[in-house]
């Protein structure tokens, strides 16, 4: 079953915000067997929305919209859908009560402007939105399903989980069509072209399945797709391709399904009963944030020291001030002392230290912007590695986190042959 | 001058990655006066790309593409553009040398697969890509400009800065058309509907300008748009609207232009010669990451303690174990001791402590998931505030960071009247 996503808002067209809603919706729909055929972003423009509804309904029986449901003048979605379906707005008493209670809880009166949000098209199904003041709307009219949700991410996510996904699952069951199913293998430590060469010509083993290579800061993900009517058929094909890829590149594959290096490392730490602490300079907390992004990470993540200044490196981690003076804060010896220091102080199995020149300033000929030293202290000793990422501050910080997690994973695996 | 963006890749349609490239390109184009009229995402599908080129060239003389330029079989962009413009591939010797040098620097031989990336359409202008193995391509053919860039974010960003933006600026100068220009005012501490009521009916003051309200975790941004031929005309209108909004809502506006709460707080700290340190529990480093995301933050950000476990709260921050036992780790008293503790230990002007139940587990009736206590210790004393965000772990962590920065900003301003 095909579906298309329309995300609405000038802020998206001018690039003021990143469209994370589209990714969330696409992933949730794909996971249950919907095929997203198009993803379109338009401004707060009634005619543009009408044009996209007309264009995309020809490609998909389900159109999922976000945005334009707020209480202000630039929110056009409800008005457009009402006229698109030749409908009229009627007051939803239940929702009006919800709005009153919502405002009361926040010690406010219900303003006329917010009360407008209880006016809903008469033929739409209201989708409860406990987190916000605008409900979702679902139209099943004229052979097309149009689902409209607020653009606020956590409100949209709640509506997806509670209403939209269950509704689409029922549609899929009724239609009983073949669909695509995907599985992702996550690799690190080997570049895309080398991975592709090891795996060989996809034509020789795909046989109707699909394979995509997706490089990012953490490595290269391989996404396998299988097409079939039953979950069993698809799983059988996915297993076949996965086995083929594992046989040729398993050494670099750290996980499969929906995982991340932080999750995988966390699983290994749990299995081994290990713990970890961090000493961060140029990443300023991003590595700790990556560890604790994983629910349940308190089982192995103890904490750490953000040693952004040299004074903190010396005072909190026992880094030698003389070594900083001699070798610089971005050096093998300082990275080593940072990870040894935090490991000793926090009494963890592993200690990780990151020190680098994130940029844009602070680069030298010898240590240009993008130079990062990562150290990991563990039961078998301490290892350090230098990286040269590049000119972009954000990219340098993200890649430093990825490289630290990959280095810990390889150390815990006993794998350490980057290509 | 209108432009449209086409981002290519199955990984986008299935929601495996968030489309940050589209936002970066749209923002960069909008900043110089281009109007992005459409933003379309398609899969690794040759026919879909041809259809979008045909559809969007009718809406915009400039089409900007990313993705599908990698070395593997699923990368279709170069082949499609070559045939779309009835062109042929020829070897670019210069690029072949770049590839050899690139591989040599990494101690590798040039594989046949990578050598393919030196085969370029004969009529395109090659856009140097020092960070990668695929160059950008610019076609100016048949009354349309098509620009194709790799999907790897830092490669795309380099190409935009070095080649695409300067090229578009020359086009704009030659065309000398009226265009939109935008300015954003950032507010925090007042909900969208209340802000809108304070400002009143936009029709009474916009007079051809545009105004959009953009709520996010940090507050509500107000984006003003002005249309005109010269930069002076547009600036004059933007100034007029900004003055109007500042007069009515200035108390909640923390910045304008392209800023963030972290940047604004950093500016204030620099002005006041102040410093800050953090003690993070549920955010696990995200607040430190937000501070250090700002280039030059070493001038005021000293560092901090990631006290994810209670043991670390007690040992590193001097939090009372008895108080944790009595009141719980997520409590007014513990937040207070965390910020007081880190401020004293790091000798900073301000100390910030965050402790909360991020979820999904750990919630109780009294302290449900989403309960977060934030404390800030400063020269005038220590303040704490409780928040109730919601059920989503990531959202709780992001909002905790936003709330802590907003609280520090208000404290430094002497403003503390949330609506």
JSON list of C-alpha atoms in Angstrom, two decimals, chain A residues 10-20 23 26-27 30 36-41 52 55 71-75 103 108-109 111 113-114 131 154 161 182 184 186 191-194 196-197 202 211-214 221 223 278 280 283-286 288-289 292-295 297-298 301-306 308-309 311-312 315-316 345-346 360 391-395 397 399 419, chain B residues 10-20 23 26-27 30 36-41 52 55 71-75 103 108-109 111 113-114 131 154 161 182 184 186 191-194 196-197 202 211-214 221 223 278 280 283-286 288-289 292-295 297-298 301-306 308-309 311-312 315-316 345-346 360 391-395 397 399 419:
[
{"chain": "A", "resi": 10, "resn": "UNK", "atom": "CA", "xyz": [7.32, 28.12, 5.41]},
{"chain": "A", "resi": 11, "resn": "UNK", "atom": "CA", "xyz": [9.87, 27.33, 8.10]},
{"chain": "A", "resi": 12, "resn": "UNK", "atom": "CA", "xyz": [10.69, 24.11, 6.22]},
{"chain": "A", "resi": 13, "resn": "UNK", "atom": "CA", "xyz": [11.01, 25.80, 2.81]},
{"chain": "A", "resi": 14, "resn": "UNK", "atom": "CA", "xyz": [13.37, 28.44, 4.17]},
{"chain": "A", "resi": 15, "resn": "UNK", "atom": "CA", "xyz": [15.35, 25.81, 6.03]},
{"chain": "A", "resi": 16, "resn": "UNK", "atom": "CA", "xyz": [14.73, 27.23, 9.46]},
{"chain": "A", "resi": 17, "resn": "UNK", "atom": "CA", "xyz": [13.99, 23.80, 10.89]},
{"chain": "A", "resi": 18, "resn": "UNK", "atom": "CA", "xyz": [15.08, 20.31, 9.90]},
{"chain": "A", "resi": 19, "resn": "UNK", "atom": "CA", "xyz": [12.21, 18.07, 8.84]},
{"chain": "A", "resi": 20, "resn": "UNK", "atom": "CA", "xyz": [12.50, 15.34, 11.45]},
{"chain": "A", "resi": 23, "resn": "UNK", "atom": "CA", "xyz": [11.62, 10.86, 8.81]},
{"chain": "A", "resi": 26, "resn": "UNK", "atom": "CA", "xyz": [8.22, 7.53, 6.93]},
{"chain": "A", "resi": 27, "resn": "UNK", "atom": "CA", "xyz": [10.02, 5.14, 9.25]},
{"chain": "A", "resi": 30, "resn": "UNK", "atom": "CA", "xyz": [7.68, 1.61, 6.32]},
{"chain": "A", "resi": 36, "resn": "UNK", "atom": "CA", "xyz": [6.26, 5.86, 0.97]},
{"chain": "A", "resi": 37, "resn": "UNK", "atom": "CA", "xyz": [6.33, 6.90, -2.70]},
{"chain": "A", "resi": 38, "resn": "UNK", "atom": "CA", "xyz": [6.81, 10.63, -2.25]},
{"chain": "A", "resi": 39, "resn": "UNK", "atom": "CA", "xyz": [7.72, 13.12, 0.40]},
{"chain": "A", "resi": 40, "resn": "UNK", "atom": "CA", "xyz": [6.80, 16.69, -0.41]},
{"chain": "A", "resi": 41, "resn": "UNK", "atom": "CA", "xyz": [7.33, 19.89, 1.54]},
{"chain": "A", "resi": 52, "resn": "UNK", "atom": "CA", "xyz": [-0.16, 18.51, -3.87]},
{"chain": "A", "resi": 55, "resn": "UNK", "atom": "CA", "xyz": [-1.01, 15.37, -7.58]},
{"chain": "A", "resi": 71, "resn": "UNK", "atom": "CA", "xyz": [-3.90, 28.85, 16.31]},
{"chain": "A", "resi": 72, "resn": "UNK", "atom": "CA", "xyz": [-2.33, 31.63, 14.24]},
{"chain": "A", "resi": 73, "resn": "UNK", "atom": "CA", "xyz": [-3.14, 33.22, 10.85]},
{"chain": "A", "resi": 74, "resn": "UNK", "atom": "CA", "xyz": [-0.44, 31.34, 8.96]},
{"chain": "A", "resi": 75, "resn": "UNK", "atom": "CA", "xyz": [-2.00, 27.95, 9.78]},
{"chain": "A", "resi": 103, "resn": "UNK", "atom": "CA", "xyz": [-5.78, 25.99, 30.00]},
{"chain": "A", "resi": 108, "resn": "UNK", "atom": "CA", "xyz": [-5.04, 30.30, 32.13]},
{"chain": "A", "resi": 109, "resn": "UNK", "atom": "CA", "xyz": [-8.39, 31.29, 30.65]},
{"chain": "A", "resi": 111, "resn": "UNK", "atom": "CA", "xyz": [-8.79, 32.56, 24.68]},
{"chain": "A", "resi": 113, "resn": "UNK", "atom": "CA", "xyz": [-8.15, 32.13, 19.50]},
{"chain": "A", "resi": 114, "resn": "UNK", "atom": "CA", "xyz": [-7.57, 28.80, 21.21]},
{"chain": "A", "resi": 131, "resn": "UNK", "atom": "CA", "xyz": [-0.18, 16.79, 24.35]},
{"chain": "A", "resi": 154, "resn": "UNK", "atom": "CA", "xyz": [5.94, 15.08, 20.24]},
{"chain": "A", "resi": 161, "resn": "UNK", "atom": "CA", "xyz": [1.43, 5.75, 17.78]},
{"chain": "A", "resi": 182, "resn": "UNK", "atom": "CA", "xyz": [13.56, -3.77, 5.11]},
{"chain": "A", "resi": 184, "resn": "UNK", "atom": "CA", "xyz": [19.59, -2.79, 8.00]},
{"chain": "A", "resi": 186, "resn": "UNK", "atom": "CA", "xyz": [25.36, -1.58, 10.42]},
{"chain": "A", "resi": 191, "resn": "UNK", "atom": "CA", "xyz": [34.68, 2.56, 3.46]},
{"chain": "A", "resi": 192, "resn": "UNK", "atom": "CA", "xyz": [31.69, 2.18, 1.13]},
{"chain": "A", "resi": 193, "resn": "UNK", "atom": "CA", "xyz": [33.63, 1.25, -2.01]},
{"chain": "A", "resi": 194, "resn": "UNK", "atom": "CA", "xyz": [35.69, -1.41, -0.19]},
{"chain": "A", "resi": 196, "resn": "UNK", "atom": "CA", "xyz": [30.92, -3.03, -2.00]},
{"chain": "A", "resi": 197, "resn": "UNK", "atom": "CA", "xyz": [33.95, -4.79, -3.53]},
{"chain": "A", "resi": 202, "resn": "UNK", "atom": "CA", "xyz": [24.52, -7.49, -6.14]},
{"chain": "A", "resi": 211, "resn": "UNK", "atom": "CA", "xyz": [20.39, -3.42, -1.34]},
{"chain": "A", "resi": 212, "resn": "UNK", "atom": "CA", "xyz": [21.42, 0.14, -0.54]},
{"chain": "A", "resi": 213, "resn": "UNK", "atom": "CA", "xyz": [24.66, 1.46, 0.98]},
{"chain": "A", "resi": 214, "resn": "UNK", "atom": "CA", "xyz": [24.18, 4.34, 3.42]},
{"chain": "A", "resi": 221, "resn": "UNK", "atom": "CA", "xyz": [24.76, 0.90, 6.74]},
{"chain": "A", "resi": 223, "resn": "UNK", "atom": "CA", "xyz": [19.79, -1.76, 3.88]},
{"chain": "A", "resi": 278, "resn": "UNK", "atom": "CA", "xyz": [33.86, 9.70, 29.81]},
{"chain": "A", "resi": 280, "resn": "UNK", "atom": "CA", "xyz": [35.24, 15.08, 27.13]},
{"chain": "A", "resi": 283, "resn": "UNK", "atom": "CA", "xyz": [32.79, 17.18, 22.33]},
{"chain": "A", "resi": 284, "resn": "UNK", "atom": "CA", "xyz": [31.68, 18.97, 25.51]},
{"chain": "A", "resi": 285, "resn": "UNK", "atom": "CA", "xyz": [29.17, 16.30, 26.58]},
{"chain": "A", "resi": 286, "resn": "UNK", "atom": "CA", "xyz": [28.09, 14.81, 23.24]},
{"chain": "A", "resi": 288, "resn": "UNK", "atom": "CA", "xyz": [27.80, 11.24, 27.36]},
{"chain": "A", "resi": 289, "resn": "UNK", "atom": "CA", "xyz": [24.64, 12.39, 25.58]},
{"chain": "A", "resi": 292, "resn": "UNK", "atom": "CA", "xyz": [22.49, 8.23, 27.76]},
{"chain": "A", "resi": 293, "resn": "UNK", "atom": "CA", "xyz": [20.30, 8.57, 24.67]},
{"chain": "A", "resi": 294, "resn": "UNK", "atom": "CA", "xyz": [19.83, 4.82, 25.14]},
{"chain": "A", "resi": 295, "resn": "UNK", "atom": "CA", "xyz": [17.08, 3.97, 27.64]},
{"chain": "A", "resi": 297, "resn": "UNK", "atom": "CA", "xyz": [22.03, 3.17, 30.00]},
{"chain": "A", "resi": 298, "resn": "UNK", "atom": "CA", "xyz": [22.25, 3.77, 33.76]},
{"chain": "A", "resi": 301, "resn": "UNK", "atom": "CA", "xyz": [27.08, 4.53, 32.10]},
{"chain": "A", "resi": 302, "resn": "UNK", "atom": "CA", "xyz": [28.44, 5.93, 35.34]},
{"chain": "A", "resi": 303, "resn": "UNK", "atom": "CA", "xyz": [29.04, 9.54, 34.31]},
{"chain": "A", "resi": 304, "resn": "UNK", "atom": "CA", "xyz": [32.04, 11.65, 33.47]},
{"chain": "A", "resi": 305, "resn": "UNK", "atom": "CA", "xyz": [33.97, 14.89, 33.48]},
{"chain": "A", "resi": 306, "resn": "UNK", "atom": "CA", "xyz": [33.48, 17.69, 30.95]},
{"chain": "A", "resi": 308, "resn": "UNK", "atom": "CA", "xyz": [36.58, 21.86, 28.46]},
{"chain": "A", "resi": 309, "resn": "UNK", "atom": "CA", "xyz": [39.28, 24.01, 30.03]},
{"chain": "A", "resi": 311, "resn": "UNK", "atom": "CA", "xyz": [42.45, 23.73, 34.35]},
{"chain": "A", "resi": 312, "resn": "UNK", "atom": "CA", "xyz": [39.68, 21.14, 34.64]},
{"chain": "A", "resi": 315, "resn": "UNK", "atom": "CA", "xyz": [42.35, 19.37, 38.48]},
{"chain": "A", "resi": 316, "resn": "UNK", "atom": "CA", "xyz": [39.66, 16.76, 37.81]},
{"chain": "A", "resi": 345, "resn": "UNK", "atom": "CA", "xyz": [38.34, 8.24, 39.38]},
{"chain": "A", "resi": 346, "resn": "UNK", "atom": "CA", "xyz": [34.98, 6.72, 38.42]},
{"chain": "A", "resi": 360, "resn": "UNK", "atom": "CA", "xyz": [36.75, 27.10, 13.49]},
{"chain": "A", "resi": 391, "resn": "UNK", "atom": "CA", "xyz": [37.01, 22.00, 8.68]},
{"chain": "A", "resi": 392, "resn": "UNK", "atom": "CA", "xyz": [33.42, 21.82, 10.01]},
{"chain": "A", "resi": 393, "resn": "UNK", "atom": "CA", "xyz": [32.99, 22.21, 13.78]},
{"chain": "A", "resi": 394, "resn": "UNK", "atom": "CA", "xyz": [29.74, 20.29, 14.10]},
{"chain": "A", "resi": 395, "resn": "UNK", "atom": "CA", "xyz": [30.96, 17.52, 11.83]},
{"chain": "A", "resi": 397, "resn": "UNK", "atom": "CA", "xyz": [32.28, 16.86, 17.07]},
{"chain": "A", "resi": 399, "resn": "UNK", "atom": "CA", "xyz": [32.58, 12.22, 14.08]},
{"chain": "A", "resi": 419, "resn": "UNK", "atom": "CA", "xyz": [40.36, -1.03, 6.14]},
{"chain": "B", "resi": 10, "resn": "UNK", "atom": "CA", "xyz": [15.59, 5.46, -0.46]},
{"chain": "B", "resi": 11, "resn": "UNK", "atom": "CA", "xyz": [17.00, 6.08, 3.02]},
{"chain": "B", "resi": 12, "resn": "UNK", "atom": "CA", "xyz": [15.01, 9.34, 3.08]},
{"chain": "B", "resi": 13, "resn": "UNK", "atom": "CA", "xyz": [11.73, 7.78, 1.90]},
{"chain": "B", "resi": 14, "resn": "UNK", "atom": "CA", "xyz": [11.92, 5.04, 4.51]},
{"chain": "B", "resi": 15, "resn": "UNK", "atom": "CA", "xyz": [12.84, 7.56, 7.18]},
{"chain": "B", "resi": 16, "resn": "UNK", "atom": "CA", "xyz": [16.19, 6.02, 7.98]},
{"chain": "B", "resi": 17, "resn": "UNK", "atom": "CA", "xyz": [17.86, 9.42, 8.05]},
{"chain": "B", "resi": 18, "resn": "UNK", "atom": "CA", "xyz": [16.59, 12.91, 8.75]},
{"chain": "B", "resi": 19, "resn": "UNK", "atom": "CA", "xyz": [16.88, 15.25, 5.77]},
{"chain": "B", "resi": 20, "resn": "UNK", "atom": "CA", "xyz": [19.19, 17.88, 7.22]},
{"chain": "B", "resi": 23, "resn": "UNK", "atom": "CA", "xyz": [17.26, 22.47, 5.49]},
{"chain": "B", "resi": 26, "resn": "UNK", "atom": "CA", "xyz": [17.06, 25.96, 1.72]},
{"chain": "B", "resi": 27, "resn": "UNK", "atom": "CA", "xyz": [18.48, 28.21, 4.42]},
{"chain": "B", "resi": 30, "resn": "UNK", "atom": "CA", "xyz": [16.87, 31.89, 1.19]},
{"chain": "B", "resi": 36, "resn": "UNK", "atom": "CA", "xyz": [12.50, 27.89, -2.49]},
{"chain": "B", "resi": 37, "resn": "UNK", "atom": "CA", "xyz": [9.12, 26.96, -3.99]},
{"chain": "B", "resi": 38, "resn": "UNK", "atom": "CA", "xyz": [9.24, 23.22, -3.50]},
{"chain": "B", "resi": 39, "resn": "UNK", "atom": "CA", "xyz": [11.22, 20.61, -1.66]},
{"chain": "B", "resi": 40, "resn": "UNK", "atom": "CA", "xyz": [10.80, 17.10, -2.95]},
{"chain": "B", "resi": 41, "resn": "UNK", "atom": "CA", "xyz": [12.27, 13.82, -1.78]},
{"chain": "B", "resi": 52, "resn": "UNK", "atom": "CA", "xyz": [10.52, 15.55, -10.79]},
{"chain": "B", "resi": 55, "resn": "UNK", "atom": "CA", "xyz": [7.58, 18.84, -13.00]},
{"chain": "B", "resi": 71, "resn": "UNK", "atom": "CA", "xyz": [30.17, 4.61, -6.15]},
{"chain": "B", "resi": 72, "resn": "UNK", "atom": "CA", "xyz": [27.57, 1.86, -5.72]},
{"chain": "B", "resi": 73, "resn": "UNK", "atom": "CA", "xyz": [24.81, 0.42, -7.92]},
{"chain": "B", "resi": 74, "resn": "UNK", "atom": "CA", "xyz": [22.01, 2.30, -6.17]},
{"chain": "B", "resi": 75, "resn": "UNK", "atom": "CA", "xyz": [23.48, 5.70, -7.11]},
{"chain": "B", "resi": 103, "resn": "UNK", "atom": "CA", "xyz": [43.45, 7.01, -2.05]},
{"chain": "B", "resi": 108, "resn": "UNK", "atom": "CA", "xyz": [44.98, 2.58, -0.66]},
{"chain": "B", "resi": 109, "resn": "UNK", "atom": "CA", "xyz": [44.99, 1.72, -4.36]},
{"chain": "B", "resi": 111, "resn": "UNK", "atom": "CA", "xyz": [39.71, 0.71, -7.23]},
{"chain": "B", "resi": 113, "resn": "UNK", "atom": "CA", "xyz": [34.76, 1.33, -8.79]},
{"chain": "B", "resi": 114, "resn": "UNK", "atom": "CA", "xyz": [36.16, 4.57, -7.45]},
{"chain": "B", "resi": 131, "resn": "UNK", "atom": "CA", "xyz": [36.20, 16.27, 1.03]},
{"chain": "B", "resi": 154, "resn": "UNK", "atom": "CA", "xyz": [29.94, 17.98, 4.93]},
{"chain": "B", "resi": 161, "resn": "UNK", "atom": "CA", "xyz": [29.78, 27.50, 0.17]},
{"chain": "B", "resi": 182, "resn": "UNK", "atom": "CA", "xyz": [13.52, 37.16, 6.28]},
{"chain": "B", "resi": 184, "resn": "UNK", "atom": "CA", "xyz": [13.59, 35.90, 12.91]},
{"chain": "B", "resi": 186, "resn": "UNK", "atom": "CA", "xyz": [13.34, 34.44, 19.13]},
{"chain": "B", "resi": 191, "resn": "UNK", "atom": "CA", "xyz": [3.00, 30.39, 24.53]},
{"chain": "B", "resi": 192, "resn": "UNK", "atom": "CA", "xyz": [2.14, 30.95, 20.85]},
{"chain": "B", "resi": 193, "resn": "UNK", "atom": "CA", "xyz": [-1.49, 31.96, 21.33]},
{"chain": "B", "resi": 194, "resn": "UNK", "atom": "CA", "xyz": [-0.64, 34.49, 24.06]},
{"chain": "B", "resi": 196, "resn": "UNK", "atom": "CA", "xyz": [-0.24, 36.30, 19.04]},
{"chain": "B", "resi": 197, "resn": "UNK", "atom": "CA", "xyz": [-2.83, 38.05, 21.21]},
{"chain": "B", "resi": 202, "resn": "UNK", "atom": "CA", "xyz": [-1.17, 41.08, 11.67]},
{"chain": "B", "resi": 211, "resn": "UNK", "atom": "CA", "xyz": [4.81, 36.93, 9.78]},
{"chain": "B", "resi": 212, "resn": "UNK", "atom": "CA", "xyz": [5.00, 33.31, 10.91]},
{"chain": "B", "resi": 213, "resn": "UNK", "atom": "CA", "xyz": [4.98, 31.86, 14.42]},
{"chain": "B", "resi": 214, "resn": "UNK", "atom": "CA", "xyz": [7.30, 28.87, 14.89]},
{"chain": "B", "resi": 221, "resn": "UNK", "atom": "CA", "xyz": [10.18, 32.14, 16.95]},
{"chain": "B", "resi": 223, "resn": "UNK", "atom": "CA", "xyz": [9.75, 35.04, 11.33]},
{"chain": "B", "resi": 278, "resn": "UNK", "atom": "CA", "xyz": [27.03, 22.12, 34.53]},
{"chain": "B", "resi": 280, "resn": "UNK", "atom": "CA", "xyz": [23.88, 16.82, 34.43]},
{"chain": "B", "resi": 283, "resn": "UNK", "atom": "CA", "xyz": [20.50, 14.99, 30.10]},
{"chain": "B", "resi": 284, "resn": "UNK", "atom": "CA", "xyz": [23.80, 13.11, 30.37]},
{"chain": "B", "resi": 285, "resn": "UNK", "atom": "CA", "xyz": [25.90, 15.79, 28.64]},
{"chain": "B", "resi": 286, "resn": "UNK", "atom": "CA", "xyz": [23.37, 17.45, 26.33]},
{"chain": "B", "resi": 288, "resn": "UNK", "atom": "CA", "xyz": [27.33, 20.86, 27.95]},
{"chain": "B", "resi": 289, "resn": "UNK", "atom": "CA", "xyz": [27.00, 19.87, 24.28]},
{"chain": "B", "resi": 292, "resn": "UNK", "atom": "CA", "xyz": [29.99, 23.99, 23.41]},
{"chain": "B", "resi": 293, "resn": "UNK", "atom": "CA", "xyz": [28.09, 23.82, 20.12]},
{"chain": "B", "resi": 294, "resn": "UNK", "atom": "CA", "xyz": [28.83, 27.56, 20.05]},
{"chain": "B", "resi": 295, "resn": "UNK", "atom": "CA", "xyz": [32.28, 28.39, 18.63]},
{"chain": "B", "resi": 297, "resn": "UNK", "atom": "CA", "xyz": [32.36, 28.94, 24.16]},
{"chain": "B", "resi": 298, "resn": "UNK", "atom": "CA", "xyz": [35.66, 28.18, 25.90]},
{"chain": "B", "resi": 301, "resn": "UNK", "atom": "CA", "xyz": [32.09, 27.36, 29.56]},
{"chain": "B", "resi": 302, "resn": "UNK", "atom": "CA", "xyz": [34.42, 25.78, 32.10]},
{"chain": "B", "resi": 303, "resn": "UNK", "atom": "CA", "xyz": [33.14, 22.20, 32.07]},
{"chain": "B", "resi": 304, "resn": "UNK", "atom": "CA", "xyz": [31.05, 20.04, 34.33]},
{"chain": "B", "resi": 305, "resn": "UNK", "atom": "CA", "xyz": [30.17, 16.76, 35.95]},
{"chain": "B", "resi": 306, "resn": "UNK", "atom": "CA", "xyz": [28.02, 14.09, 34.33]},
{"chain": "B", "resi": 308, "resn": "UNK", "atom": "CA", "xyz": [24.32, 9.96, 35.91]},
{"chain": "B", "resi": 309, "resn": "UNK", "atom": "CA", "xyz": [24.56, 7.66, 38.94]},
{"chain": "B", "resi": 311, "resn": "UNK", "atom": "CA", "xyz": [27.13, 7.65, 43.64]},
{"chain": "B", "resi": 312, "resn": "UNK", "atom": "CA", "xyz": [28.64, 10.31, 41.36]},
{"chain": "B", "resi": 315, "resn": "UNK", "atom": "CA", "xyz": [31.05, 11.85, 45.48]},
{"chain": "B", "resi": 316, "resn": "UNK", "atom": "CA", "xyz": [31.64, 14.55, 42.86]},
{"chain": "B", "resi": 345, "resn": "UNK", "atom": "CA", "xyz": [33.85, 23.04, 42.67]},
{"chain": "B", "resi": 346, "resn": "UNK", "atom": "CA", "xyz": [34.44, 24.68, 39.29]},
{"chain": "B", "resi": 360, "resn": "UNK", "atom": "CA", "xyz": [10.55, 5.35, 29.55]},
{"chain": "B", "resi": 391, "resn": "UNK", "atom": "CA", "xyz": [6.21, 10.65, 28.00]},
{"chain": "B", "resi": 392, "resn": "UNK", "atom": "CA", "xyz": [8.93, 10.86, 25.30]},
{"chain": "B", "resi": 393, "resn": "UNK", "atom": "CA", "xyz": [12.53, 10.33, 26.48]},
{"chain": "B", "resi": 394, "resn": "UNK", "atom": "CA", "xyz": [14.23, 12.32, 23.73]},
{"chain": "B", "resi": 395, "resn": "UNK", "atom": "CA", "xyz": [11.74, 15.15, 24.01]},
{"chain": "B", "resi": 397, "resn": "UNK", "atom": "CA", "xyz": [15.95, 15.55, 27.44]},
{"chain": "B", "resi": 399, "resn": "UNK", "atom": "CA", "xyz": [13.24, 20.30, 26.65]},
{"chain": "B", "resi": 419, "resn": "UNK", "atom": "CA", "xyz": [3.13, 33.70, 30.92]}
]
